[in-house]
Amino acid sequence: MPSYQAPVRDTRFVINELLELSSYADLPGFEMVTPDLVNTLVEEAGKFTSEVLAPLNQISDREGCTRHPDGTVTTPSGFKEAYSQFREAGWGAISMPAEYGGQGLPHTFGFVMEEFIDSANIGFGLFPLLAAGAVSALYAAGSEEQKQTYLPKLVSGEWLGTMNLTEPHCGTDLGLIRTKAEPQSDGSYAITGTKIFISSGEHDLTDNIVHLVLAKTPGAPEGTKGISLFVVPKVQVNPDGSLGEPNGVSCGALEEKMGLHGSATCVMNYDEAKGWIVGEENRGLAAMFVMMNAARLGVGIQGLGVAEVAYQNAVTYARERRQGRALTGPKEPAEPADPIIVHPDVRRMLMDAKALTEGLRALALWSGLLVDLAHSAKTDEERQVADDLVGLLTPVVKGYTTDKAFEITVNMQQVFGGHGYIKEWGMEQFVRDARIPMIYEGTNGIQAMDLCGRKLALHGGRAVQAFFKLVDDEVAAAKDDPQVGDIAMRLAKAAGEQKAATMWFLQNAMTNPDNMGAGAHPYLHIMGIVSVGLMWLRMARVAARKLAEGREDSAFYEAKLTTARYFAERMTPEAGALRREIETGCEAMMALQPEQFERS
């Protein structure tokens, strides 16, 4: 049976020593942040997820969710009790708005909790993740009445929420949606249509579920310009806040999925369900994007979470499993064989996983800090830079992280050899669960096109130029340091490959947009390499400084420096190959006629 221990020490390092979150104490939302608070929250979150959620993971995979003839859905054994503990402890409210009952702490803390939950039990993690997205959308675009009606219950976790976008005939192309919203005399709308792939669409964890639904009003413009957003509760809410009559919304079916069995993925039927418009008519996609962007960062963290737990179990197995002898001679001559962790190819897989999980954790938590600085930084310029970087990094955190997380998880299964293919060891579940984050909340191909087709050119390239300046400045500050200079120069070379690829797009995408499309995915990975490389340069500088101070836990910092060197030496060179791939253009990729793909 697999095990999980939250990476408390590494998380504390990122928050306290890398990001230095307590140094922002003069900004709104950071007033209470101290190293002691960080340590307490991280340790307690680790205990809850490791002790309460992780033991339910294999159970939930075996049982899944169950839909009953009346359309109700029950979650796997233990989920209701675990959710009650989660809600009562206030874990879901850590980064929620204080004015609606949340703790109002920085998003970084919420991201920590998301990672720990997703490592312990990703199926469970879908339930609060979507509720947090609903809070973001209503907080940004809802009326005051809607906020007062829904936010206190969503923030407290008494109710959960969903986002309803996809329909049977359309996925990402939301301009094709057919769900209708007919205006009613009382100011509400009658919502009719079918939505699919709705995570947490129906369940038994809360008495009410707040659905945010995209639909079109009569006479709305064609395409995405005619989409409106509606709040549609499962149970109607009376003026005094109590629950009233059931609404015209039901779960028509549960999807049978490859993985993520603990999550209720529903087909939702709306039969003149009563809903209320959120924000302006025909402006629903802009409001929903607030929720989608939050969810995309959350999905990136999901990938990280599964990769982390797979890595932990592979390390344990590699240290215990004995087979063969080290190439340089027996490491444990008294034993019949050495543990497989002595073999370079096993080390390759483990070091790749260690370098990526720790680097991606730093990237995700830095992104959480940027989310807060976009709202709370002291100057307009600082807020703009933070907001630009969040927008630029969101498809990278979602796309690159989940691509690499699946690769890590498959490799960690490989460490187990044949045992990795056997259910009882748990690795095959991690592989199945790690597959979906690459797909939902916009496939990673769409993330790549969002990055290259929208984010690079936005505001005249302001965001990517700010990113390049950030990398250049940090390289310049570190290049002459004997401890980290080589790491800095290797990062500079990878950043140079990204700059060259960016320039190639500017020169070639206008003449043929398919050149952009053909190069988008490798470009996403170049930026992922540079972004994680930046995190490793920062972490290496912190580790070198701590070692110079003579810290007692020197082994931790020595491992950081070694892993930073490994990433710089083994992973940053990939940027050059990816840039050359981009520069081949689209000609061969797009040359065949559709019928030429068929086998004769």
XYZ file of C-alpha atoms in Angstrom:
600
model
C 0.000 0.000 0.000
C 1.448 3.409 -0.933
C 2.199 6.016 1.728
C 2.402 9.800 1.811
C 4.131 12.302 4.051
C 3.638 15.958 3.186
C 6.917 17.659 2.129
C 6.817 19.969 5.126
C 10.519 20.879 5.265
C 10.754 21.724 1.580
C 7.542 23.759 1.691
C 8.738 25.744 4.696
C 11.982 26.401 2.830
C 10.142 27.823 -0.166
C 7.793 30.028 1.860
C 10.136 31.264 4.584
C 13.548 31.253 2.938
C 12.960 31.566 -0.805
C 9.838 33.744 -1.009
C 10.375 35.306 2.445
C 6.638 35.755 2.787
C 6.934 37.479 6.168
C 8.821 40.350 4.508
C 5.530 41.480 2.949
C 3.904 42.079 6.356
C 3.126 45.698 5.459
C 0.781 44.615 2.641
C -2.917 43.761 3.037
C -3.419 40.063 3.762
C 0.173 39.542 4.906
C -0.090 41.222 8.316
C -0.241 37.965 10.270
C 2.315 36.054 8.220
C 5.309 35.026 10.335
C 7.670 32.065 10.088
C 5.950 30.573 13.142
C 2.531 30.821 11.481
C 3.937 29.285 8.301
C 5.469 26.406 10.203
C 2.297 25.699 12.159
C -0.017 25.830 9.148
C 2.230 23.709 6.957
C 2.805 21.087 9.632
C -0.880 20.812 10.568
C -1.923 20.682 6.910
C 0.604 17.911 6.419
C -0.801 15.935 9.331
C -4.402 16.252 8.146
C -3.695 15.226 4.572
C -1.284 12.425 5.475
C -3.404 10.960 8.281
C -6.983 11.599 7.137
C -7.024 11.818 3.325
C -4.184 9.559 2.179
C -5.643 6.377 3.750
C -8.816 6.922 1.688
C -7.043 7.184 -1.663
C -6.975 3.538 -2.733
C -10.423 2.983 -1.203
C -11.885 5.814 -3.278
C -10.198 4.482 -6.409
C -11.769 1.056 -5.912
C -15.239 2.262 -4.930
C -15.642 5.427 -6.959
C -18.800 7.496 -6.701
C -22.262 5.955 -7.061
C -25.277 7.431 -8.812
C -28.662 6.222 -7.563
C -31.919 5.919 -9.546
C -33.214 9.196 -8.094
C -30.176 11.048 -9.500
C -28.404 11.480 -6.167
C -24.733 10.606 -5.850
C -22.802 9.206 -2.917
C -19.073 9.673 -2.554
C -16.642 6.894 -1.548
C -16.436 5.549 1.991
C -14.925 8.037 4.413
C -15.303 11.109 2.210
C -18.217 12.626 4.159
C -16.424 12.286 7.470
C -13.159 13.584 6.017
C -14.933 16.549 4.440
C -16.575 17.404 7.770
C -13.143 17.482 9.393
C -11.777 19.539 6.485
C -14.576 22.094 6.789
C -14.576 22.315 10.577
C -10.838 22.926 10.630
C -11.252 25.744 8.089
C -8.761 24.324 5.611
C -10.811 25.431 2.613
C -11.083 29.006 3.894
C -7.354 29.726 4.322
C -7.080 32.122 1.365
C -10.761 33.030 1.101
C -11.941 36.664 1.494
C -12.061 37.680 5.151
C -15.200 39.774 4.676
C -17.147 36.600 3.915
C -15.717 34.506 6.717
C -12.427 33.388 5.207
C -9.036 33.680 6.845
C -7.789 36.085 4.181
C -4.257 34.671 4.140
C -2.085 34.843 1.002
C -2.851 32.516 -1.890
C 0.465 30.797 -1.289
C -1.062 29.055 1.736
C -4.041 27.908 -0.306
C -1.672 26.500 -2.929
C 0.226 24.584 -0.240
C -3.002 23.011 0.966
C -4.013 22.147 -2.602
C -0.742 20.335 -3.256
C -0.924 18.355 -0.019
C -4.543 17.352 -0.664
C -3.840 16.323 -4.256
C -0.866 14.195 -3.199
C -2.935 12.512 -0.510
C -6.158 12.095 -2.484
C -6.634 13.943 -5.764
C -10.244 12.742 -6.129
C -11.167 14.391 -2.836
C -9.296 17.532 -3.884
C -11.650 18.258 -6.788
C -14.544 19.063 -4.441
C -13.024 22.108 -2.670
C -11.028 23.209 -5.745
C -14.117 24.044 -7.774
C -15.753 25.759 -4.802
C -12.737 28.069 -4.541
C -13.125 28.896 -8.222
C -16.806 29.714 -7.722
C -15.865 32.081 -4.911
C -13.355 33.835 -7.196
C -15.914 34.338 -9.971
C -18.725 35.568 -7.717
C -16.350 37.789 -5.764
C -15.159 39.412 -8.997
C -18.424 39.674 -10.952
C -21.402 38.911 -8.717
C -23.918 41.438 -7.456
C -23.896 42.426 -3.803
C -27.009 40.318 -3.245
C -25.372 37.294 -4.876
C -22.258 37.743 -2.779
C -24.245 37.942 0.448
C -26.363 34.934 -0.553
C -23.648 32.543 -1.672
C -20.176 33.573 -0.560
C -20.451 33.034 3.219
C -21.696 29.465 2.685
C -19.132 28.718 -0.049
C -16.289 30.195 1.972
C -17.209 28.219 5.071
C -17.543 25.040 3.022
C -21.157 24.567 4.068
C -21.915 24.607 0.334
C -19.696 23.566 -2.568
C -19.626 24.873 -6.140
C -19.004 23.894 -9.757
C -18.271 25.384 -13.156
C -20.458 24.269 -16.085
C -18.924 24.972 -19.485
C -18.628 21.895 -21.697
C -21.543 20.424 -23.637
C -21.806 17.116 -25.548
C -21.134 18.733 -28.930
C -18.463 21.247 -27.908
C -15.466 21.356 -25.630
C -13.162 24.354 -25.654
C -15.062 26.083 -28.477
C -17.608 27.599 -26.106
C -19.141 29.747 -28.815
C -21.048 26.614 -29.873
C -22.909 26.127 -26.572
C -26.685 25.568 -26.808
C -27.823 25.897 -23.190
C -30.579 28.504 -23.087
C -31.474 31.120 -20.502
C -35.026 32.492 -20.795
C -35.744 35.663 -18.790
C -38.536 35.431 -16.212
C -40.798 38.101 -14.747
C -39.086 37.979 -11.327
C -35.678 38.831 -12.787
C -34.440 35.250 -12.816
C -33.778 33.058 -15.853
C -34.993 29.575 -16.756
C -31.878 27.562 -17.647
C -32.317 24.591 -20.004
C -29.590 22.393 -21.465
C -27.042 19.672 -20.789
C -23.493 20.026 -19.537
C -20.902 17.243 -19.411
C -17.658 16.554 -17.530
C -18.878 18.542 -14.542
C -16.628 17.816 -11.570
C -18.544 17.647 -8.269
C -21.817 18.202 -10.115
C -23.714 16.062 -7.603
C -22.597 14.540 -4.287
C -23.502 14.008 -0.645
C -20.867 16.212 1.011
C -23.040 19.338 1.352
C -26.739 20.207 1.390
C -26.420 22.595 -1.519
C -24.235 22.938 -4.623
C -23.790 26.300 -6.346
C -23.485 25.794 -10.100
C -22.000 28.508 -12.294
C -23.409 27.888 -15.761
C -22.638 29.373 -19.172
C -25.745 29.860 -21.326
C -27.172 32.102 -24.033
C -30.088 34.479 -23.712
C -32.638 34.954 -26.538
C -31.188 36.933 -29.430
C -27.657 36.776 -28.082
C -24.843 37.365 -30.597
C -23.281 34.328 -32.204
C -20.126 32.834 -30.804
C -18.432 33.690 -27.544
C -19.727 37.270 -27.631
C -23.195 35.965 -26.801
C -22.373 33.950 -23.682
C -23.720 34.902 -20.264
C -22.933 33.448 -16.834
C -25.590 32.326 -14.356
C -25.569 31.165 -10.762
C -27.885 28.173 -10.427
C -28.145 26.541 -6.972
C -29.060 22.876 -6.671
C -31.547 23.930 -3.982
C -33.165 27.340 -4.200
C -32.268 29.780 -1.452
C -34.987 31.643 0.454
C -34.677 35.385 1.189
C -33.606 34.606 4.761
C -30.794 32.367 3.524
C -32.482 29.080 4.366
C -32.868 26.341 1.768
C -36.121 26.186 -0.169
C -37.387 24.048 -3.028
C -35.165 21.788 -5.160
C -34.168 23.441 -8.409
C -34.590 21.972 -11.891
C -31.067 20.566 -12.053
C -30.091 16.906 -11.823
C -27.262 14.482 -12.478
C -28.147 12.394 -15.515
C -25.102 10.109 -15.330
C -21.630 9.646 -13.904
C -18.764 9.315 -16.366
C -16.785 6.053 -16.272
C -13.226 7.311 -16.208
C -9.683 5.990 -16.590
C -8.779 7.431 -13.188
C -9.873 10.062 -10.681
C -12.542 7.653 -9.466
C -13.083 9.490 -6.186
C -14.350 12.554 -8.051
C -17.970 12.757 -9.196
C -17.743 13.681 -12.897
C -21.331 14.320 -13.927
C -23.615 14.838 -16.868
C -25.808 17.682 -15.632
C -29.324 18.280 -16.949
C -30.932 21.698 -16.534
C -34.706 21.677 -16.991
C -35.892 25.268 -16.640
C -33.757 25.575 -13.557
C -33.972 28.952 -11.844
C -30.794 30.963 -12.199
C -29.604 34.541 -11.906
C -27.269 36.327 -14.256
C -23.767 37.068 -12.935
C -22.345 40.336 -14.209
C -23.434 41.766 -17.541
C -25.421 39.953 -20.209
C -23.211 38.549 -22.995
C -20.132 39.091 -20.803
C -20.204 35.708 -19.111
C -16.986 34.352 -20.534
C -14.970 37.196 -19.002
C -16.496 36.419 -15.599
C -15.962 32.688 -15.994
C -12.322 33.236 -16.974
C -11.669 34.407 -13.430
C -12.748 30.964 -12.278
C -10.966 29.181 -15.112
C -7.628 30.882 -14.457
C -7.828 29.973 -10.772
C -8.697 26.408 -11.755
C -5.804 26.222 -14.242
C -3.298 27.090 -11.551
C -5.028 24.528 -9.328
C -4.771 21.851 -12.003
C -1.048 22.502 -12.346
C -0.771 21.932 -8.611
C -2.774 18.714 -9.001
C -0.107 17.409 -11.350
C 2.617 18.385 -8.900
C 0.744 16.675 -6.068
C 0.479 13.323 -7.833
C 4.102 13.503 -9.014
C 5.244 14.178 -5.447
C 3.501 11.171 -3.916
C 4.703 8.927 -6.756
C 8.264 10.174 -6.169
C 8.089 9.512 -2.437
C 7.006 5.916 -2.933
C 9.612 5.300 -5.629
C 12.377 6.576 -3.340
C 11.248 4.225 -0.562
C 11.105 1.279 -2.966
C 14.494 2.076 -4.530
C 16.142 2.160 -1.115
C 14.616 -1.185 -0.058
C 14.545 -3.252 -3.247
C 17.778 -5.203 -3.804
C 18.957 -6.261 -7.231
C 22.407 -6.473 -8.771
C 25.563 -4.707 -7.707
C 26.717 -1.134 -8.172
C 28.867 -0.647 -11.280
C 31.712 0.621 -9.085
C 31.613 -2.406 -6.797
C 29.317 -3.678 -4.032
C 27.976 -0.962 -1.747
C 26.697 -3.417 0.860
C 28.943 -6.512 0.570
C 27.281 -8.254 3.518
C 23.991 -8.337 1.625
C 23.213 -10.570 -1.382
C 22.609 -7.510 -3.582
C 22.678 -3.727 -3.425
C 19.533 -1.571 -3.259
C 18.569 -0.426 -6.734
C 19.096 3.231 -5.812
C 22.821 2.640 -6.496
C 22.180 2.149 -10.218
C 22.668 5.278 -12.377
C 19.544 4.732 -14.453
C 17.378 4.512 -11.333
C 19.163 7.626 -10.045
C 18.401 9.363 -13.351
C 14.681 8.862 -12.880
C 14.743 9.817 -9.212
C 16.908 12.901 -9.783
C 14.686 14.060 -12.643
C 11.696 13.716 -10.344
C 13.384 15.448 -7.413
C 14.619 18.358 -9.532
C 11.255 18.873 -11.183
C 8.955 18.443 -8.171
C 10.991 20.819 -6.025
C 11.395 23.320 -8.850
C 7.727 23.179 -9.814
C 6.701 23.585 -6.158
C 8.725 26.785 -5.972
C 7.189 27.998 -9.249
C 3.635 27.287 -8.074
C 4.109 29.007 -4.711
C 5.801 31.998 -6.349
C 2.789 32.221 -8.662
C 0.563 32.279 -5.587
C 2.565 35.208 -4.228
C 2.226 37.018 -7.564
C -1.565 36.560 -7.438
C -1.600 38.470 -4.155
C 0.881 41.120 -5.276
C -1.270 41.796 -8.355
C -3.913 43.077 -5.920
C -1.933 44.233 -2.895
C 1.483 45.533 -3.991
C 2.189 49.138 -3.036
C 2.478 50.766 -6.449
C 0.550 50.568 -9.690
C 3.719 49.466 -11.473
C 4.355 46.604 -9.037
C 0.755 45.444 -9.316
C 0.918 45.573 -13.106
C 4.149 43.578 -13.286
C 2.758 40.927 -10.932
C -0.487 40.690 -12.887
C 1.394 40.417 -16.188
C 3.585 37.637 -14.814
C 0.617 35.692 -13.432
C -1.088 35.820 -16.821
C 2.092 34.725 -18.585
C 2.871 31.937 -16.120
C -0.629 30.463 -15.766
C -0.469 28.325 -18.954
C 3.077 27.291 -17.993
C 2.090 26.248 -14.470
C -0.850 24.312 -15.890
C 0.686 22.913 -19.082
C 4.368 22.337 -18.358
C 3.746 21.133 -14.799
C 1.148 18.551 -15.785
C 3.158 17.322 -18.792
C 6.176 16.801 -16.564
C 4.087 15.409 -13.705
C 2.778 12.610 -15.905
C 6.293 11.888 -17.147
C 7.549 11.767 -13.548
C 4.731 9.486 -12.449
C 5.347 7.033 -15.294
C 9.051 6.994 -14.459
C 8.336 6.411 -10.781
C 6.189 3.449 -11.801
C 9.178 2.272 -13.871
C 11.375 2.304 -10.754
C 9.123 -0.447 -9.370
C 9.597 -2.639 -12.427
C 6.832 -5.235 -12.696
C 5.514 -4.367 -9.239
C 4.620 -0.912 -10.566
C 2.036 -2.536 -12.811
C 0.332 -4.310 -9.893
C -2.553 -2.546 -8.186
C -1.578 -3.200 -4.564
C 1.547 -1.030 -4.872
C -0.570 1.960 -5.917
C 1.690 3.238 -8.685
C -0.678 2.399 -11.523
C -3.364 4.519 -9.838
C -0.976 7.464 -9.697
C -0.305 7.070 -13.425
C -4.025 6.998 -14.204
C -4.747 9.959 -11.943
C -1.849 12.004 -13.340
C -3.221 11.729 -16.879
C -6.301 13.920 -16.525
C -4.629 17.206 -15.463
C -3.046 17.356 -18.920
C -6.530 17.321 -20.443
C -9.073 19.284 -18.448
C -9.293 23.043 -17.838
C -8.058 23.418 -21.410
C -5.778 20.752 -22.868
C -2.082 21.464 -22.739
C -2.112 22.188 -26.451
C -4.606 24.951 -25.730
C -2.402 26.204 -22.880
C 0.480 26.411 -25.342
C -1.612 28.376 -27.827
C -2.834 30.675 -25.044
C 0.785 31.375 -24.147
C 2.051 31.864 -27.700
C -1.040 33.207 -29.437
C -2.238 35.583 -26.723
C 0.125 36.125 -23.816
C 3.348 36.803 -25.732
C 1.852 39.633 -27.778
C -0.407 41.088 -25.067
C 0.278 44.791 -24.402
C 3.060 44.786 -26.960
C 4.903 41.899 -25.307
C 5.099 43.669 -21.953
C 4.801 40.498 -19.856
C 7.419 38.402 -21.606
C 9.844 41.327 -21.661
C 9.358 41.718 -17.901
C 10.037 38.008 -17.506
C 13.228 38.210 -19.584
C 14.414 41.209 -17.555
C 13.783 39.327 -14.330
C 15.859 36.376 -15.524
C 18.635 38.603 -16.890
C 18.873 40.608 -13.666
C 19.102 37.503 -11.494
C 21.682 35.901 -13.771
C 23.772 39.081 -13.656
C 23.641 39.102 -9.849
C 24.781 35.474 -9.596
C 27.137 34.818 -12.511
C 30.321 35.688 -10.604
C 29.423 33.658 -7.525
C 31.668 30.557 -7.493
C 28.917 28.521 -5.837
C 26.144 29.248 -8.348
C 27.811 30.980 -11.303
C 27.650 27.942 -13.578
C 23.974 27.450 -12.743
C 23.326 31.096 -13.640
C 25.141 30.877 -16.977
C 23.327 27.708 -17.999
C 20.030 29.440 -17.185
C 21.144 32.424 -19.272
C 21.770 30.122 -22.236
C 18.310 28.553 -21.917
C 16.750 32.024 -21.657
C 18.657 32.954 -24.810
C 17.002 30.014 -26.586
C 13.595 31.280 -25.450
C 14.387 34.791 -26.674
C 15.471 33.397 -30.050
C 12.284 31.323 -30.314
C 10.200 34.386 -29.426
C 11.903 36.405 -32.150
C 11.358 33.580 -34.656
C 7.631 33.691 -33.907
C 7.603 37.460 -34.462
C 9.273 36.996 -37.845
C 7.341 33.953 -39.079
C 3.936 33.691 -37.401
C 2.468 36.698 -39.208
C 3.205 35.244 -42.633
C 1.820 31.825 -41.653
C -0.091 31.442 -38.348
C 0.456 27.660 -38.502
C 4.103 28.353 -37.678
C 2.905 29.576 -34.295
C 0.623 26.593 -33.840
C 3.335 24.124 -34.793
C 5.818 25.623 -32.347
C 3.516 26.410 -29.428
C 4.002 23.200 -27.463
C 7.822 23.196 -27.584
C 7.768 26.898 -26.705
C 5.646 26.161 -23.625
C 8.310 23.662 -22.569
C 11.163 26.103 -23.194
C 9.456 28.614 -20.934
C 8.810 25.884 -18.394
C 12.530 25.056 -18.359
C 13.499 28.705 -17.956
C 10.881 29.321 -15.265
C 11.929 26.309 -13.205
C 15.574 27.158 -13.887
C 14.963 30.603 -12.409
C 13.509 28.958 -9.314
C 16.568 26.723 -9.012
C 18.960 29.642 -9.344
C 17.113 31.416 -6.553
C 17.061 28.299 -4.385
C 20.752 27.651 -5.007
C 21.635 31.172 -3.907
C 19.633 30.753 -0.707
C 21.226 27.365 -0.032
C 24.750 28.715 -0.607
C 24.079 31.570 1.790
C 22.725 29.249 4.467
C 25.718 26.946 4.148
C 28.045 29.924 4.523
C 26.228 30.762 7.758
C 27.027 27.298 9.109
C 23.457 26.059 9.496
C 23.001 22.796 11.412
C 20.809 21.211 8.717
C 23.597 21.523 6.150
C 22.628 18.263 4.409
C 19.344 19.854 3.289
C 21.101 22.837 1.716
C 23.840 20.707 0.175
C 21.135 18.615 -1.487
C 19.538 21.808 -2.786
C 22.794 22.937 -4.382
C 23.423 19.535 -5.929
C 19.885 19.306 -7.303
C 20.141 22.830 -8.707
C 23.336 21.812 -10.477
C 21.641 18.664 -11.783
C 18.740 20.670 -13.244
C 21.111 23.175 -14.824
C 23.382 20.515 -16.329
C 20.817 17.922 -17.404
C 17.611 19.824 -18.153
C 18.363 23.360 -19.328
C 20.146 22.040 -22.486
C 16.773 20.727 -23.686
C 15.830 24.340 -24.480
C 18.186 24.367 -27.451
C 16.662 21.285 -29.054
C 13.170 22.688 -28.503
C 14.118 25.990 -30.131
C 15.487 24.142 -33.175
C 12.257 22.148 -33.322
C 10.259 25.392 -33.411
C 12.408 26.812 -36.204
C 11.597 23.903 -38.528
C 8.217 25.586 -38.959
C 4.973 23.948 -39.973
C 5.628 22.826 -43.551
C 6.098 19.085 -43.013
C 3.569 19.030 -40.157
C 0.770 20.483 -42.271
C 1.670 19.053 -45.691
C -0.400 15.858 -45.759
C -4.027 15.878 -46.826
C -6.452 14.513 -44.196
C -7.068 11.323 -46.181
C -3.336 10.613 -46.192
C -3.493 9.881 -42.452
C -5.724 6.865 -43.120
C -4.218 3.387 -43.351
C -4.908 1.753 -46.708
